[in-house]
Every structure is written in C-alpha cells, then in structure tokens.
Amino acid sequence: METGRAACFDGRTARRRDVTLHFDADALRAVEGDEEVLRWPYDAVRRQEAPHDRLTIGSVADGLARLEVDDPATAARIAALCPRLAAQTEERPPVLRILAWSAAAVISIALTVVYLVPIVAQYGAGLVPPAVERRLGDAVEGRVRVLMGGRGDAVCADPEGSRALARLAGQLAAAANLPDPPRIAVLPSRTKNAVALPGGRIFLLEGLLLEARGPDEVAGVLAHEIGHVAHRDGLKRMIQVGGTGYLLGLLFGDVGGAGVLVALAQTFADTSYSRAIEAQADAYAAGLMAALGRPATPLGELMGRLEGGDGGGVADFLRTHPGGRARQEALARGPNPQTGAPLLTPEEWAALRRICRATTPA
Amino acid sequence: MNHMSPGAPPPIDAAASFRGDPGAFLRILVRGALLQLPTFGFYRFWLITDMRRHLWANTRLGEDGFAYTGTAKELLVGFLIATAVLVPVYALYAIAGLVAETWAAFASVPLVLVFWVFGHFALYRARAYKASRTQYRGLRLWMDGSGLAYAGRAMAWDLAVVLTLGLAYPWRAASLERYKMCHTRFGMLQGGFSGTGAVLFRRGMLYWLAGLAIVGLVFVSTLAGRGDLPAALMAALGVAVPSGLVLYPLLMAVRLRWQIEGTHFGALGFQSRLGPGTVFWIYLKAALIVFGFFLAGGIVAGLLMAVFGGALSGPATGGTVALFGVIALLYLALILGFGVLKRFYVDRAVWSEIANTTTASGVGVLDTVAAAGDRAGSLGEGFADALDVSGGL
C-alpha cells in the first residue's frame, strides 16, 4: 500500500480536508489535490486521545493540526512507521515521581513547622517593637474576651476589690520590674482561667479567683502570667500559630475536609510548644514569688485541684498544659520562702473576691 | 427563542454526543482518589486533567471530536505561582484583619470580601485557561477580556441579587454569560450570547412559584389547623429545605438549557432538548447512592467504635494513636468516596446528558474559520485552586 486516505484539520482553518497520505522514507505527507497540506517526520507523530473507532494523530512540532484515520489498514501502516506514536498516551502520570515529590514537600513543611517556625517565632518576636506588640494584643483582646466566656464588654470594678487588686498587682509589678507594668483586670466569667495577651494585658477570670483559697494562689497565677508577658510568649505564639496554620494550609490545599486535620495537627504542634513555655512561666513565677518572700507552692496546689491531677489519657495528650501534678512537683522543688509579709490583708482578700459585684464597660 | 421566519425551524445540521466508556472514567476517578491520599492532594492536578481529557475526547459535535490539550504540569505550576502570589496577599489580609479587630471584635470578618473579588477573577481566568486548551477541528477556543472587569461586574450583580432577595439572578446570569461569551472566540469566529434575563426568569418562575406555593400552603394550613405561628413557621421551614433540594436540579436544568440555546459563534447556534425531569433523576439517583455509601461508612465507623472504643478512655498508648489514625483514614475515605460518586453520578451524567441533547445549526460556517488566539496561562486556575473556588470541570 503506497497511499492512504485521512481527514485532515490543518490547524490553519477549521475546514475538514480530505487528504491522501503518502508514506515517504522519513515522513508522513498529506496531500489535497496538488497541495501538500503537511509533512510530519515519523518520529514526531503522536496518537491523540479520541474515541476508539478511529486513529487520530498529531505532530509534536505542529500545534493543533490533526489527521483522522478511519481505515484500519492505513492506521496499522502508520502504527508500524511511527516509533513514538504512543509516547504521549502511554505517558501515564508519573505516579512514583509525584509520590516522591509530595513526600518531599510534606517532610519539608513538617520540618519547617517543628523546627524552623519556633526559631522564627523566638527571634522574630525580638524584632517586634513593644508598641506594635501592644497593638497586636489590643487587636485580639475583644475576641479573647468573647472566647473566654466573658460578657465581652465588662470589667469587674467594685471599688474596694479594685484597690486590693491594684495593691497585689503593684507588688508583683515592682518585683517583676518590666519596662511596661502589666495591666491586670478581672473579667466577670465563671470560667476558671487566666490569660496573658501580647503587650502586657492580663485577664484573670472570676471563676479562677473564686476557686483560689488564698492571695498566694492568685498571686502565683498572676506571676505565672507576668512570666508569659516577660517572655513575650503571646507574641511568639501568634507568630507560631499563624505560620503553622499558613504552612499546613498550603500543604493540604483543597483535599476535601482537610480543615479538620489541619486543626488537629495544629493542636498537636502547639501542645509541644506550650509545654516547654508553661514550665518556663512557672519557673518565672516561682522566682517572682520568691523575690516577694512568698512561696509558689500554692500555685501548684491550685493547678493540681483544677486539673484533677490526672496525668494520662487522650485528653492529656491534647491538652495545652502539662498535667497539674507534674507542675505541682516542679514548683515544690523551688525556693518557696515564707519570709515576706502576706501580699494582702484578710480584708483585702475578701474584697478582691467580691470585685465582680460591680462592673464597668471595658 | 424563535425569531426565525415562521414555519422554518432552524436546520439542524449537527448533533452533539457523548460516548465515553463509564468504566474508563470510573477507573480514572478511583485511581485519582487513591493517589490523593499518599500525595496529600497534589495528585488532583493529574486527576482533573485526566478527567477533562476523557470527557473532551469522548464528546463530539457532528463527526468531529473535541480534545483537551492542557497538562497537569501546567496546573501545578499555576497553583505554585498563585500560592506564591497569595503569600503577601495573605499577610496583608492578616494585618488588615488585626487593625480592624482593634476597633471591634470580629470586625475582620467582612475582609472575606477581598477574597470574593479574587474568586471571581480566578473563575474568569480559569475559564480562559480551559477554553484555550479546548481543541476542535484543528483550532482552539480562546478568550480575551479582563478578569478584573468581569470580577467588578460579577460583584455588582451579586449585590443586586442580594438586594432583590434573589430576583435579579436571571439578569445576573444573562449579563455575566454575555460578557464571557462576547470575549470567547473559536479561531477568528466571535462568540456571543443572546439569552435574556427575562426569558430565564419566565422559564424558572414556574418552579420557583411551585416551591413558594407548597411552602405557603403548608404554612397557611398549619396556621389554620393549629393557630400557632411558630409551629406554622417551623412546618414551612421543614418543607422549604426538601423543596429547595428538589427545585435545585430542576432550576439548574432550566438554566443550562437556556445557556446552551443562547450561545452562538457567528451563524453557528445551538439547540437543546435538556429536560428538567432527566436532570432531576440524575440527582435523585446520585443522592440515593451517596446516602447508601455514607450509611455503609457509618456502620463501619460504628462497629469500629463498638469494638475498639474502650481504648479511647484508657491512657494514651500506641493503640489509641493507631485508632485515631484509622478514624482519620475512614473520614478521608468517606470524603474521597463522596468525591468519586459525585463526579461519576452527577458531573459525568450531567455532562453526558447535556451533550446528547444538544444540536447545532449553521455548522457550515466552520469551514471558513481561520486560526487565531493563543493559550492562556494557568495562573487563573491556580488561583481558583488555592482559594478553593475551582468551578469544577
């Protein structure tokens, strides 16, 4: 067989041309009448995806031009002459390479999250001016109030209680001697918690205040939070969580429902960060209390009561704080002097516990 | 729609068709779903490319088939570039959010608007990418026009739709479709769109009113029977959700048919026999299959919990972590399985139905069309992917 028939789209117009195929020594030639429509070297010819009842071919060097061959004999001749006919369709997705590169991307991002992001947070925090840090703290303050279960807009402001709080805060601030004294407020929320925001804002929730059995326990909590402020932990956490969330978001792209996994992964990632940080803040609190001549063990007792002292189970795995008992033991190893005067008189302590009888808008 | 001379219907001179092998498509989907897991989703570029290649290649207009010439690598590169471009955008977004939060908690939520603009832009550019990778009779489709101009238009119309409680939707659809089609070309042949909002409104109104009537009827009858306004509202809401689910495929069919009939390239026009009933059955069948699939998944999860659930309350061990892993895998398997079923029973079925009910007139004009246009970049599709707004196929 010296020639064959094919339908040809030459890529210059959309007109269907009925061409005669000539099988030259080194190339496939399509001719319509006297005009040579195209000439494709055999090794440039590739099969194109098409319904299986016909052979459709193109050329790697000739854009969109196509030849469609219905006649099986002609198709067989082309298949015999074109060595790389199947190259394109046989080129299935390079699965192994995709797998390898995906794994590399995942490992790279995992290493970045575990090792690099904490370093960036550590040193990056040092580059943030205090004014900006305060601004960041103000930015999250509203949201934190709501998330902490408070009414969001009120601060406890009973006059006698406020005086007692100011005295307690003043002694702690004097001992801490930070460039900006921490700004401490009590929020009317039954949640038993306290939080330090970037820039020195500390919220003590009424629930924790009522749980405490003496001024040293509250002072210990505040000293612990002042430790977070002194170490700029809030700022570092913002940098770290933001960076981690962004990187994991990049990684998971749009696999359906990956948001859940991202959140889970982030909790795991944050936990290891927090454990070390909390221990450092405890150590700071112990030092601060010792400077005032007061023991830090009451803080440990409070934590022990709060967390029920259990140290196992999945809940502990996910918790952002180490178990109460472990912290209690660490605090018991501190100096814990009893030499200083009580931080509050019994009357002041009673007044402090009643601070939420009156509130003012934040 | 018929503005032709009376008694002379438009000559049908080519029928579209889809003759894809269901098994081949299902294999592409399952393989893609399985590879999504170990590649952390990166396989999606290859999956979507394989799907498009299959759908395009098995679709014909008249004697001639379409071909999809895009590659997964292009999509990957587009995604990576889009991600790189979005790094500073995300950072600026975060800073703007922090500044806004200083004024009021949660004030940053409206900043989602920024991504709304980006989303429309990305969808337009993604359409340009897909068009320019679509080849038919040796020429390619291509688009010009501006993604930003389109985003501006789309947002103005979105606003109008919200302000009119949805009534402006048909006119929005007509305006946006006109913009897209007037900037779409097949070689030198200029595209256009002649569908109007009024026609879409008229065709969709029947279903819309039927839905309103059912909800209204339930509301009034409950109110008359029980004399209890909250109960009547609840009953109406209870009917509104299922009737919305029933109406969605019907309205989608109406919209698709209107869109096909309004589309033209010069003298080349299209007719459609797409029936709302057929599309409705496609969705019903898919919904039942997906329901069965999730039921099976739920039973497996329940059995796992019943057998191994005790381990969760004990201390953290390797077994607990392994159980967590199994649950996460099961969860992913359900999500991926849902994707496979949805693409097979909805996307493919609707595609096939559209193709097999469409005919074209004036195909002769194609014989004189000369080549023009170049390939559009894949950045738009990358943006759409990075922002999770990808318009599917």
mmCIF file with all atom_site columns, C-alpha atoms in Angstrom, chain B residues 76-188:
data_model
loop_
_atom_site.group_PDB
_atom_site.id
_atom_site.type_symbol
_atom_site.label_atom_id
_atom_site.label_alt_id
_atom_site.label_comp_id
_atom_site.label_asym_id
_atom_site.label_entity_id
_atom_site.label_seq_id
_atom_site.pdbx_PDB_ins_code
_atom_site.Cartn_x
_atom_site.Cartn_y
_atom_site.Cartn_z
_atom_site.occupancy
_atom_site.B_iso_or_equiv
_atom_site.pdbx_formal_charge
_atom_site.auth_seq_id
_atom_site.auth_comp_id
_atom_site.auth_asym_id
_atom_site.auth_atom_id
_atom_site.pdbx_PDB_model_num
ATOM 1   C CA . LEU B 1 76  ? 0.730   22.500 39.161 1.00 0.00 ? 76  LEU B CA 1
ATOM 2   C CA . VAL B 1 77  ? 2.876   25.434 38.048 1.00 0.00 ? 77  VAL B CA 1
ATOM 3   C CA . GLY B 1 78  ? -0.183  27.708 38.019 1.00 0.00 ? 78  GLY B CA 1
ATOM 4   C CA . PHE B 1 79  ? -1.027  26.602 41.533 1.00 0.00 ? 79  PHE B CA 1
ATOM 5   C CA . LEU B 1 80  ? 2.511   27.147 42.794 1.00 0.00 ? 80  LEU B CA 1
ATOM 6   C CA . ILE B 1 81  ? 2.720   30.621 41.261 1.00 0.00 ? 81  ILE B CA 1
ATOM 7   C CA . ALA B 1 82  ? -0.721  31.506 42.609 1.00 0.00 ? 82  ALA B CA 1
ATOM 8   C CA . THR B 1 83  ? 0.379   30.337 46.051 1.00 0.00 ? 83  THR B CA 1
ATOM 9   C CA . ALA B 1 84  ? 3.494   32.477 45.834 1.00 0.00 ? 84  ALA B CA 1
ATOM 10  C CA . VAL B 1 85  ? 1.435   35.494 44.745 1.00 0.00 ? 85  VAL B CA 1
ATOM 11  C CA . LEU B 1 86  ? -1.012  34.919 47.570 1.00 0.00 ? 86  LEU B CA 1
ATOM 12  C CA . VAL B 1 87  ? 1.721   34.872 50.268 1.00 0.00 ? 87  VAL B CA 1
ATOM 13  C CA . PRO B 1 88  ? 1.904   38.694 50.569 1.00 0.00 ? 88  PRO B CA 1
ATOM 14  C CA . VAL B 1 89  ? -1.859  38.952 49.975 1.00 0.00 ? 89  VAL B CA 1
ATOM 15  C CA . TYR B 1 90  ? -2.479  36.656 52.931 1.00 0.00 ? 90  TYR B CA 1
ATOM 16  C CA . ALA B 1 91  ? -0.006  38.660 55.019 1.00 0.00 ? 91  ALA B CA 1
ATOM 17  C CA . LEU B 1 92  ? -1.655  41.990 54.123 1.00 0.00 ? 92  LEU B CA 1
ATOM 18  C CA . TYR B 1 93  ? -5.011  40.394 54.806 1.00 0.00 ? 93  TYR B CA 1
ATOM 19  C CA . ALA B 1 94  ? -3.865  39.282 58.253 1.00 0.00 ? 94  ALA B CA 1
ATOM 20  C CA . ILE B 1 95  ? -2.516  42.760 59.093 1.00 0.00 ? 95  ILE B CA 1
ATOM 21  C CA . ALA B 1 96  ? -5.699  44.450 57.850 1.00 0.00 ? 96  ALA B CA 1
ATOM 22  C CA . GLY B 1 97  ? -7.670  41.988 59.980 1.00 0.00 ? 97  GLY B CA 1
ATOM 23  C CA . LEU B 1 98  ? -5.626  42.852 63.074 1.00 0.00 ? 98  LEU B CA 1
ATOM 24  C CA . VAL B 1 99  ? -6.108  46.579 62.505 1.00 0.00 ? 99  VAL B CA 1
ATOM 25  C CA . ALA B 1 100 ? -9.852  46.081 62.044 1.00 0.00 ? 100 ALA B CA 1
ATOM 26  C CA . GLU B 1 101 ? -10.045 43.987 65.213 1.00 0.00 ? 101 GLU B CA 1
ATOM 27  C CA . THR B 1 102 ? -8.697  46.915 67.229 1.00 0.00 ? 102 THR B CA 1
ATOM 28  C CA . TRP B 1 103 ? -11.983 48.675 66.571 1.00 0.00 ? 103 TRP B CA 1
ATOM 29  C CA . ALA B 1 104 ? -14.328 45.818 67.312 1.00 0.00 ? 104 ALA B CA 1
ATOM 30  C CA . ALA B 1 105 ? -14.087 42.094 67.897 1.00 0.00 ? 105 ALA B CA 1
ATOM 31  C CA . PHE B 1 106 ? -14.780 40.037 64.745 1.00 0.00 ? 106 PHE B CA 1
ATOM 32  C CA . ALA B 1 107 ? -14.724 43.208 62.639 1.00 0.00 ? 107 ALA B CA 1
ATOM 33  C CA . SER B 1 108 ? -12.287 41.437 60.324 1.00 0.00 ? 108 SER B CA 1
ATOM 34  C CA . VAL B 1 109 ? -14.897 39.005 59.052 1.00 0.00 ? 109 VAL B CA 1
ATOM 35  C CA . PRO B 1 110 ? -16.037 41.310 56.190 1.00 0.00 ? 110 PRO B CA 1
ATOM 36  C CA . LEU B 1 111 ? -12.465 41.206 54.871 1.00 0.00 ? 111 LEU B CA 1
ATOM 37  C CA . VAL B 1 112 ? -13.534 37.953 53.275 1.00 0.00 ? 112 VAL B CA 1
ATOM 38  C CA . LEU B 1 113 ? -14.734 40.387 50.616 1.00 0.00 ? 113 LEU B CA 1
ATOM 39  C CA . VAL B 1 114 ? -11.168 40.683 49.347 1.00 0.00 ? 114 VAL B CA 1
ATOM 40  C CA . PHE B 1 115 ? -11.221 37.008 48.502 1.00 0.00 ? 115 PHE B CA 1
ATOM 41  C CA . TRP B 1 116 ? -14.605 37.414 46.885 1.00 0.00 ? 116 TRP B CA 1
ATOM 42  C CA . VAL B 1 117 ? -13.004 39.712 44.275 1.00 0.00 ? 117 VAL B CA 1
ATOM 43  C CA . PHE B 1 118 ? -10.130 37.288 43.827 1.00 0.00 ? 118 PHE B CA 1
ATOM 44  C CA . GLY B 1 119 ? -12.567 34.403 43.461 1.00 0.00 ? 119 GLY B CA 1
ATOM 45  C CA . HIS B 1 120 ? -14.468 35.945 40.553 1.00 0.00 ? 120 HIS B CA 1
ATOM 46  C CA . PHE B 1 121 ? -11.232 36.948 38.876 1.00 0.00 ? 121 PHE B CA 1
ATOM 47  C CA . ALA B 1 122 ? -9.882  33.437 39.288 1.00 0.00 ? 122 ALA B CA 1
ATOM 48  C CA . LEU B 1 123 ? -13.017 31.826 37.878 1.00 0.00 ? 123 LEU B CA 1
ATOM 49  C CA . TYR B 1 124 ? -12.841 34.003 34.776 1.00 0.00 ? 124 TYR B CA 1
ATOM 50  C CA . ARG B 1 125 ? -9.175  33.287 34.197 1.00 0.00 ? 125 ARG B CA 1
ATOM 51  C CA . ALA B 1 126 ? -9.747  29.580 34.835 1.00 0.00 ? 126 ALA B CA 1
ATOM 52  C CA . ARG B 1 127 ? -12.439 29.594 32.148 1.00 0.00 ? 127 ARG B CA 1
ATOM 53  C CA . ALA B 1 128 ? -9.977  31.266 29.776 1.00 0.00 ? 128 ALA B CA 1
ATOM 54  C CA . TYR B 1 129 ? -7.454  28.521 30.530 1.00 0.00 ? 129 TYR B CA 1
ATOM 55  C CA . LYS B 1 130 ? -9.949  25.724 29.883 1.00 0.00 ? 130 LYS B CA 1
ATOM 56  C CA . ALA B 1 131 ? -11.208 27.388 26.704 1.00 0.00 ? 131 ALA B CA 1
ATOM 57  C CA . SER B 1 132 ? -7.735  27.761 25.278 1.00 0.00 ? 132 SER B CA 1
ATOM 58  C CA . ARG B 1 133 ? -6.969  24.086 25.982 1.00 0.00 ? 133 ARG B CA 1
ATOM 59  C CA . THR B 1 134 ? -10.089 23.049 24.099 1.00 0.00 ? 134 THR B CA 1
ATOM 60  C CA . GLN B 1 135 ? -9.370  21.996 20.567 1.00 0.00 ? 135 GLN B CA 1
ATOM 61  C CA . TYR B 1 136 ? -11.919 21.270 17.860 1.00 0.00 ? 136 TYR B CA 1
ATOM 62  C CA . ARG B 1 137 ? -11.307 20.677 14.177 1.00 0.00 ? 137 ARG B CA 1
ATOM 63  C CA . GLY B 1 138 ? -7.702  21.823 14.448 1.00 0.00 ? 138 GLY B CA 1
ATOM 64  C CA . LEU B 1 139 ? -8.481  25.193 16.073 1.00 0.00 ? 139 LEU B CA 1
ATOM 65  C CA . ARG B 1 140 ? -8.712  26.278 19.652 1.00 0.00 ? 140 ARG B CA 1
ATOM 66  C CA . LEU B 1 141 ? -11.216 28.228 21.652 1.00 0.00 ? 141 LEU B CA 1
ATOM 67  C CA . TRP B 1 142 ? -9.762  31.276 23.370 1.00 0.00 ? 142 TRP B CA 1
ATOM 68  C CA . MET B 1 143 ? -10.815 34.221 25.422 1.00 0.00 ? 143 MET B CA 1
ATOM 69  C CA . ASP B 1 144 ? -9.799  37.824 25.813 1.00 0.00 ? 144 ASP B CA 1
ATOM 70  C CA . GLY B 1 145 ? -11.474 40.368 28.077 1.00 0.00 ? 145 GLY B CA 1
ATOM 71  C CA . SER B 1 146 ? -10.352 41.287 31.549 1.00 0.00 ? 146 SER B CA 1
ATOM 72  C CA . GLY B 1 147 ? -10.721 39.138 34.623 1.00 0.00 ? 147 GLY B CA 1
ATOM 73  C CA . LEU B 1 148 ? -10.851 42.246 36.793 1.00 0.00 ? 148 LEU B CA 1
ATOM 74  C CA . ALA B 1 149 ? -13.595 43.867 34.693 1.00 0.00 ? 149 ALA B CA 1
ATOM 75  C CA . TYR B 1 150 ? -15.502 40.608 34.980 1.00 0.00 ? 150 TYR B CA 1
ATOM 76  C CA . ALA B 1 151 ? -14.969 40.491 38.748 1.00 0.00 ? 151 ALA B CA 1
ATOM 77  C CA . GLY B 1 152 ? -16.319 44.058 39.039 1.00 0.00 ? 152 GLY B CA 1
ATOM 78  C CA . ARG B 1 153 ? -19.411 43.148 37.043 1.00 0.00 ? 153 ARG B CA 1
ATOM 79  C CA . ALA B 1 154 ? -19.985 39.915 38.928 1.00 0.00 ? 154 ALA B CA 1
ATOM 80  C CA . MET B 1 155 ? -19.718 41.663 42.287 1.00 0.00 ? 155 MET B CA 1
ATOM 81  C CA . ALA B 1 156 ? -22.144 44.413 41.291 1.00 0.00 ? 156 ALA B CA 1
ATOM 82  C CA . TRP B 1 157 ? -24.584 41.723 40.191 1.00 0.00 ? 157 TRP B CA 1
ATOM 83  C CA . ASP B 1 158 ? -24.028 39.687 43.359 1.00 0.00 ? 158 ASP B CA 1
ATOM 84  C CA . LEU B 1 159 ? -25.004 42.795 45.286 1.00 0.00 ? 159 LEU B CA 1
ATOM 85  C CA . ALA B 1 160 ? -28.119 43.275 43.147 1.00 0.00 ? 160 ALA B CA 1
ATOM 86  C CA . VAL B 1 161 ? -29.111 39.633 43.717 1.00 0.00 ? 161 VAL B CA 1
ATOM 87  C CA . VAL B 1 162 ? -28.773 40.048 47.478 1.00 0.00 ? 162 VAL B CA 1
ATOM 88  C CA . LEU B 1 163 ? -30.698 43.346 47.493 1.00 0.00 ? 163 LEU B CA 1
ATOM 89  C CA . THR B 1 164 ? -33.578 41.889 45.445 1.00 0.00 ? 164 THR B CA 1
ATOM 90  C CA . LEU B 1 165 ? -33.644 38.684 47.538 1.00 0.00 ? 165 LEU B CA 1
ATOM 91  C CA . GLY B 1 166 ? -32.577 36.642 44.527 1.00 0.00 ? 166 GLY B CA 1
ATOM 92  C CA . LEU B 1 167 ? -34.994 38.013 41.950 1.00 0.00 ? 167 LEU B CA 1
ATOM 93  C CA . ALA B 1 168 ? -32.186 39.629 39.954 1.00 0.00 ? 168 ALA B CA 1
ATOM 94  C CA . TYR B 1 169 ? -30.460 36.264 39.484 1.00 0.00 ? 169 TYR B CA 1
ATOM 95  C CA . PRO B 1 170 ? -31.666 35.639 35.874 1.00 0.00 ? 170 PRO B CA 1
ATOM 96  C CA . TRP B 1 171 ? -30.412 39.046 34.752 1.00 0.00 ? 171 TRP B CA 1
ATOM 97  C CA . ARG B 1 172 ? -27.124 38.473 36.534 1.00 0.00 ? 172 ARG B CA 1
ATOM 98  C CA . ALA B 1 173 ? -26.741 35.167 34.729 1.00 0.00 ? 173 ALA B CA 1
ATOM 99  C CA . ALA B 1 174 ? -27.541 36.782 31.369 1.00 0.00 ? 174 ALA B CA 1
ATOM 100 C CA . SER B 1 175 ? -25.149 39.692 31.889 1.00 0.00 ? 175 SER B CA 1
ATOM 101 C CA . LEU B 1 176 ? -22.215 37.562 33.045 1.00 0.00 ? 176 LEU B CA 1
ATOM 102 C CA . GLU B 1 177 ? -22.796 34.961 30.334 1.00 0.00 ? 177 GLU B CA 1
ATOM 103 C CA . ARG B 1 178 ? -22.900 37.749 27.734 1.00 0.00 ? 178 ARG B CA 1
ATOM 104 C CA . TYR B 1 179 ? -19.572 39.097 28.975 1.00 0.00 ? 179 TYR B CA 1
ATOM 105 C CA . LYS B 1 180 ? -17.942 35.671 28.915 1.00 0.00 ? 180 LYS B CA 1
ATOM 106 C CA . MET B 1 181 ? -19.286 34.637 25.514 1.00 0.00 ? 181 MET B CA 1
ATOM 107 C CA . CYS B 1 182 ? -18.590 38.002 23.859 1.00 0.00 ? 182 CYS B CA 1
ATOM 108 C CA . HIS B 1 183 ? -14.961 37.508 24.849 1.00 0.00 ? 183 HIS B CA 1
ATOM 109 C CA . THR B 1 184 ? -14.822 33.910 23.675 1.00 0.00 ? 184 THR B CA 1
ATOM 110 C CA . ARG B 1 185 ? -13.700 33.035 20.186 1.00 0.00 ? 185 ARG B CA 1
ATOM 111 C CA . PHE B 1 186 ? -13.285 29.918 18.148 1.00 0.00 ? 186 PHE B CA 1
ATOM 112 C CA . GLY B 1 187 ? -10.322 30.783 15.968 1.00 0.00 ? 187 GLY B CA 1
ATOM 113 C CA . MET B 1 188 ? -11.405 34.032 14.306 1.00 0.00 ? 188 MET B CA 1
#
